[in-house]
Each structure stands twice: as structure tokens, then as C-alpha cells.
CSV table of C-alpha atoms in Angstrom, one decimal:
chain,number,residue,atom,x,y,z
A,1,MET,CA,157.7,-53.0,304.2
A,2,GLY,CA,158.1,-55.4,307.0
A,3,GLY,CA,155.5,-54.0,309.3
A,4,THR,CA,156.8,-50.4,309.1
A,5,ALA,CA,153.9,-47.9,309.0
A,6,MET,CA,154.7,-45.1,306.6
A,7,LYS,CA,152.5,-42.1,305.6
A,8,PHE,CA,153.4,-39.9,302.7
A,9,ILE,CA,151.9,-36.5,302.0
A,10,PHE,CA,153.0,-35.1,298.6
A,11,ALA,CA,153.2,-31.4,299.2
A,12,LEU,CA,155.9,-28.8,300.1
A,13,ALA,CA,157.4,-26.9,303.0
A,14,LEU,CA,160.2,-24.9,304.7
A,15,LEU,CA,159.2,-21.3,304.2
A,16,GLY,CA,158.1,-21.1,307.8
A,17,ALA,CA,161.7,-21.3,309.1
A,18,ALA,CA,162.8,-18.8,306.5
A,19,ALA,CA,160.0,-16.4,307.5
A,20,LEU,CA,161.1,-16.6,311.1
A,21,VAL,CA,164.7,-15.9,310.2
A,22,CYS,CA,163.7,-12.8,308.2
A,23,ALA,CA,161.9,-11.5,311.4
A,24,LEU,CA,165.2,-11.2,313.3
A,25,PRO,CA,165.9,-7.7,314.5
A,26,ILE,CA,168.6,-5.8,312.6
A,27,THR,CA,170.3,-3.1,314.6
A,28,SER,CA,172.8,-1.9,312.0
A,29,VAL,CA,174.0,-2.4,308.4
A,30,GLU,CA,177.0,-4.3,309.7
A,31,ALA,CA,174.9,-6.6,311.8
A,32,SER,CA,172.5,-7.3,308.9
A,33,SER,CA,175.4,-8.4,306.7
A,34,LEU,CA,176.4,-11.0,309.3
A,35,THR,CA,172.9,-12.0,310.3
A,36,PRO,CA,172.3,-15.8,309.6
A,37,GLU,CA,169.6,-16.1,307.0
A,38,GLN,CA,167.9,-19.1,305.3
A,39,VAL,CA,168.7,-21.5,308.2
A,40,ARG,CA,167.9,-25.0,307.1
A,41,ILE,CA,168.8,-28.6,308.0
A,42,SER,CA,169.4,-31.8,306.1
A,43,LEU,CA,169.6,-35.4,307.3
A,44,ALA,CA,173.2,-36.6,307.6
A,45,ASP,CA,172.6,-40.0,309.3
A,46,ASP,CA,175.3,-42.7,309.3
A,47,PHE,CA,173.3,-45.3,307.4
A,48,LYS,CA,175.7,-48.1,308.3
A,49,SER,CA,174.7,-47.7,311.9
A,50,THR,CA,171.2,-48.1,313.3
A,51,THR,CA,171.8,-45.7,316.2
A,52,ALA,CA,174.3,-43.0,315.1
A,53,LYS,CA,172.3,-40.0,313.8
A,54,GLY,CA,173.6,-36.9,312.1
A,55,MET,CA,172.3,-33.5,310.8
A,56,ALA,CA,173.8,-30.9,308.5
A,57,VAL,CA,172.9,-27.3,309.4
A,58,MET,CA,173.3,-24.6,306.8
A,59,TRP,CA,172.7,-20.9,306.6
A,60,VAL,CA,173.8,-17.8,304.6
A,61,THR,CA,175.4,-14.6,305.6
A,62,GLU,CA,176.1,-11.6,303.3
A,63,LYS,CA,179.7,-11.1,304.5
A,64,SER,CA,182.3,-13.7,305.5
A,65,ALA,CA,181.9,-14.9,309.0
A,66,ALA,CA,182.8,-17.9,311.2
A,67,SER,CA,180.7,-21.1,310.7
A,68,VAL,CA,179.8,-21.8,314.3
A,69,MET,CA,176.9,-23.4,316.0
A,70,ARG,CA,176.0,-24.4,319.6
A,71,TYR,CA,173.5,-27.1,320.5
A,72,GLY,CA,172.0,-29.1,323.3
A,73,THR,CA,168.9,-31.1,324.3
A,74,LYS,CA,167.4,-28.4,326.5
A,75,SER,CA,166.1,-25.1,325.1
A,76,GLY,CA,168.5,-22.2,325.8
A,77,HIS,CA,171.1,-24.6,327.2
A,78,TYR,CA,173.8,-25.4,324.6
A,79,VAL,CA,176.4,-27.9,325.9
A,80,ALA,CA,178.2,-28.6,322.6
A,81,GLU,CA,179.8,-26.4,319.9
A,82,ALA,CA,180.5,-27.4,316.3
A,83,LYS,CA,182.4,-25.5,313.6
A,84,GLY,CA,182.2,-26.0,309.9
A,85,SER,CA,183.0,-24.2,306.7
A,86,SER,CA,181.6,-21.7,304.2
A,87,SER,CA,181.7,-21.4,300.4
A,88,GLN,CA,180.3,-19.1,297.6
A,89,TYR,CA,179.3,-19.6,294.0
A,90,THR,CA,178.7,-17.5,291.0
A,91,HIS,CA,176.0,-17.9,288.4
A,92,PRO,CA,175.0,-15.9,285.3
A,93,ASN,CA,171.9,-13.8,285.7
A,94,TYR,CA,169.3,-14.9,283.1
A,95,HIS,CA,167.8,-11.4,282.6
A,96,THR,CA,171.0,-9.3,282.3
A,97,THR,CA,174.7,-9.8,281.5
A,98,GLU,CA,175.6,-9.5,285.2
A,99,ILE,CA,177.1,-12.4,287.2
A,100,TYR,CA,175.3,-13.3,290.4
A,101,GLN,CA,177.6,-13.8,293.5
A,102,SER,CA,176.0,-15.9,296.3
A,103,GLY,CA,176.2,-15.0,299.9
A,104,HIS,CA,178.5,-17.1,302.2
A,105,ILE,CA,176.9,-20.5,302.5
A,106,HIS,CA,177.8,-22.0,305.9
A,107,THR,CA,177.6,-25.8,306.6
A,108,VAL,CA,178.2,-27.5,310.0
A,109,VAL,CA,177.7,-31.3,310.1
A,110,LEU,CA,176.7,-32.8,313.5
A,111,THR,CA,177.4,-36.5,314.0
A,112,GLY,CA,176.9,-39.0,316.9
A,113,LEU,CA,173.5,-37.6,317.8
A,114,LYS,CA,171.0,-39.7,319.8
A,115,PRO,CA,168.0,-41.1,318.0
A,116,SER,CA,164.5,-39.7,318.5
A,117,THR,CA,165.9,-36.7,320.4
A,118,VAL,CA,165.0,-33.0,320.1
A,119,TYR,CA,168.1,-30.8,319.7
A,120,TYR,CA,168.0,-27.0,320.1
A,121,TYR,CA,170.6,-24.8,318.4
A,122,GLN,CA,171.8,-21.4,317.4
A,123,VAL,CA,174.1,-20.5,314.5
A,124,GLY,CA,176.2,-17.5,313.6
A,125,ALA,CA,179.5,-15.7,314.1
A,126,GLY,CA,178.1,-14.1,317.3
A,127,LEU,CA,178.9,-17.4,319.0
A,128,ASP,CA,182.5,-16.8,318.2
A,129,GLY,CA,182.3,-13.2,319.7
A,130,ASN,CA,182.3,-11.5,316.3
A,131,GLY,CA,178.9,-10.9,314.8
A,132,VAL,CA,175.2,-11.8,315.0
A,133,THR,CA,173.6,-15.0,316.4
A,134,SER,CA,170.4,-16.5,315.1
A,135,GLN,CA,167.3,-17.2,317.1
A,136,GLU,CA,166.9,-20.7,318.6
A,137,PHE,CA,165.8,-23.4,316.3
A,138,SER,CA,165.2,-27.1,316.9
A,139,PHE,CA,165.0,-30.5,315.1
A,140,LYS,CA,164.2,-34.1,316.1
A,141,THR,CA,166.6,-36.9,315.0
A,142,THR,CA,165.2,-40.0,313.2
A,143,PRO,CA,164.2,-43.0,315.3
A,144,VAL,CA,166.2,-46.2,315.7
A,145,VAL,CA,165.8,-48.3,312.5
A,146,GLY,CA,163.5,-51.3,313.0
A,147,PRO,CA,160.5,-53.2,311.5
A,148,ASP,CA,158.0,-52.0,314.1
A,149,GLN,CA,159.0,-48.3,314.2
A,150,PRO,CA,156.5,-46.1,312.4
A,151,LEU,CA,158.0,-43.1,310.5
A,152,VAL,CA,155.7,-40.4,309.3
A,153,VAL,CA,157.3,-38.4,306.4
A,154,ALA,CA,156.0,-35.6,304.1
A,155,VAL,CA,157.6,-35.7,300.7
A,156,ILE,CA,157.7,-32.2,299.1
A,157,GLY,CA,158.9,-31.0,295.7
A,158,ASP,CA,158.6,-28.0,293.4
A,159,LEU,CA,157.1,-25.6,295.9
A,160,GLY,CA,158.3,-22.3,294.4
A,161,GLN,CA,157.2,-19.1,296.0
A,162,THR,CA,153.6,-18.5,294.8
A,163,LYS,CA,150.3,-17.7,296.4
A,164,HIS,CA,149.8,-21.4,297.0
A,165,SER,CA,153.1,-22.1,298.8
A,166,ARG,CA,151.9,-21.0,302.2
A,167,SER,CA,148.7,-23.1,302.1
A,168,THR,CA,150.8,-26.1,301.1
A,169,ILE,CA,153.1,-25.6,304.0
A,170,ASP,CA,150.2,-25.1,306.4
A,171,HIS,CA,148.7,-28.3,305.2
A,172,VAL,CA,151.8,-30.3,305.9
A,173,LEU,CA,152.5,-28.8,309.3
A,174,SER,CA,148.8,-29.3,310.4
A,175,ASP,CA,149.4,-33.0,310.7
A,176,PRO,CA,150.4,-33.7,314.4
A,177,THR,CA,151.9,-37.1,313.5
A,178,MET,CA,154.3,-35.6,310.9
A,179,GLU,CA,157.9,-36.2,312.1
A,180,HIS,CA,160.0,-35.4,309.0
A,181,VAL,CA,159.8,-33.5,305.7
A,182,LEU,CA,161.8,-34.8,302.7
A,183,PHE,CA,162.3,-31.8,300.5
A,184,ALA,CA,163.0,-32.8,296.9
A,185,GLY,CA,164.0,-29.3,295.7
A,186,ASP,CA,162.9,-26.2,293.8
A,187,LEU,CA,161.9,-24.0,296.8
A,188,SER,CA,162.4,-20.9,294.6
A,189,TYR,CA,163.5,-20.2,291.1
A,190,ALA,CA,166.1,-17.9,289.5
A,191,ASP,CA,163.4,-16.0,287.7
A,192,GLY,CA,161.9,-14.7,290.9
A,193,TYR,CA,159.1,-17.2,291.5
């Protein structure tokens, strides 16, 4: 490990952000179909560089909309804009003969971010003047790679959506030293749990 202090908590998380997104005010049926939902992030660092950091930001809308986000290092002050793309998928429903059609899944990849920096952002077509914008979210980029740089990570997998999901998330988030969550998958299941 070369002197690097690492702490792992095997639990699960991320429903907190989804719950906040669901609390967004909806003023009309049209607005709700363009409201960004399920806003989430994923590490997209350039691992060939010790300083170039990246983050993929994803969200879902019911109807087709622009994949736009604004971001900056001060809350409410967005000095940069990034655009991405969206896609959809279909999947058979296990309980009926119907085919499930996903919402529009938007992805914007940010590159060249500063290490150990908090970024604030909003997503949604409202930034392009045609739709609804999300509330403000934030993330902190990973630190510069080095042997003496501690990194505190929670590793989470197979959370589902059960009565125990919230307590697991609360446990992970209660650690003030926690910097990052590595989510291994299975936040929810096609059978409703």
C-alpha cells in the first residue's frame, strides 16, 4: 500500500440524492416530463495523469431534452457549461408481455477538473432555455495521487430498495471522514425491490 491510508466500509448508498430530486416542485405535466430525475455521478478520471480529474454526470428525463449542465467552484455561480448526449433502451417486462421503454438517459462528461476541489452544478434542458433545471448538487474530485495521501472510500453493492436501505445509507454518510463512495451496482431491481 506504500503508506496510503485506506478505510473501507462495506455498505450501500445513493438514495439520498434520488430522494432530493424527487422533492423538486412540479408545476405542470409538461414540466414534470422534462424534470431531471435520478441525478448521479461517476468517476471519470484520466488515470494516465496524476492531476487531471474527470466526472460523468447522468440523469433521466421522461421526454427528449437537451443534455446540458453548468458548473463552478462556488455555490450558485456556474462559470462553465458542458453538453452531452442522451440515449434510451428497451427491455422485456418480466411480469407481462409488454416491452419496457426507458426514459431519456443523459450523460455529460467533465474533464480537466482540479483535484480535491468541490464543484457545484445543475443539469437540465432549462439551462438551454427549454425546460426544467435541477436543484444544485455538488461533488468533490479525488486528490492528487501519491503515497502519503489518505483516501477514505465506502464500497457499496447490492443495496436494493428495502426497509434496510435507508439505515445503510445513513451509516455510510455518518462517517465525517468519508470522501467517496464506490457503488458496485444493484441499487434497485426489475421486480420492484
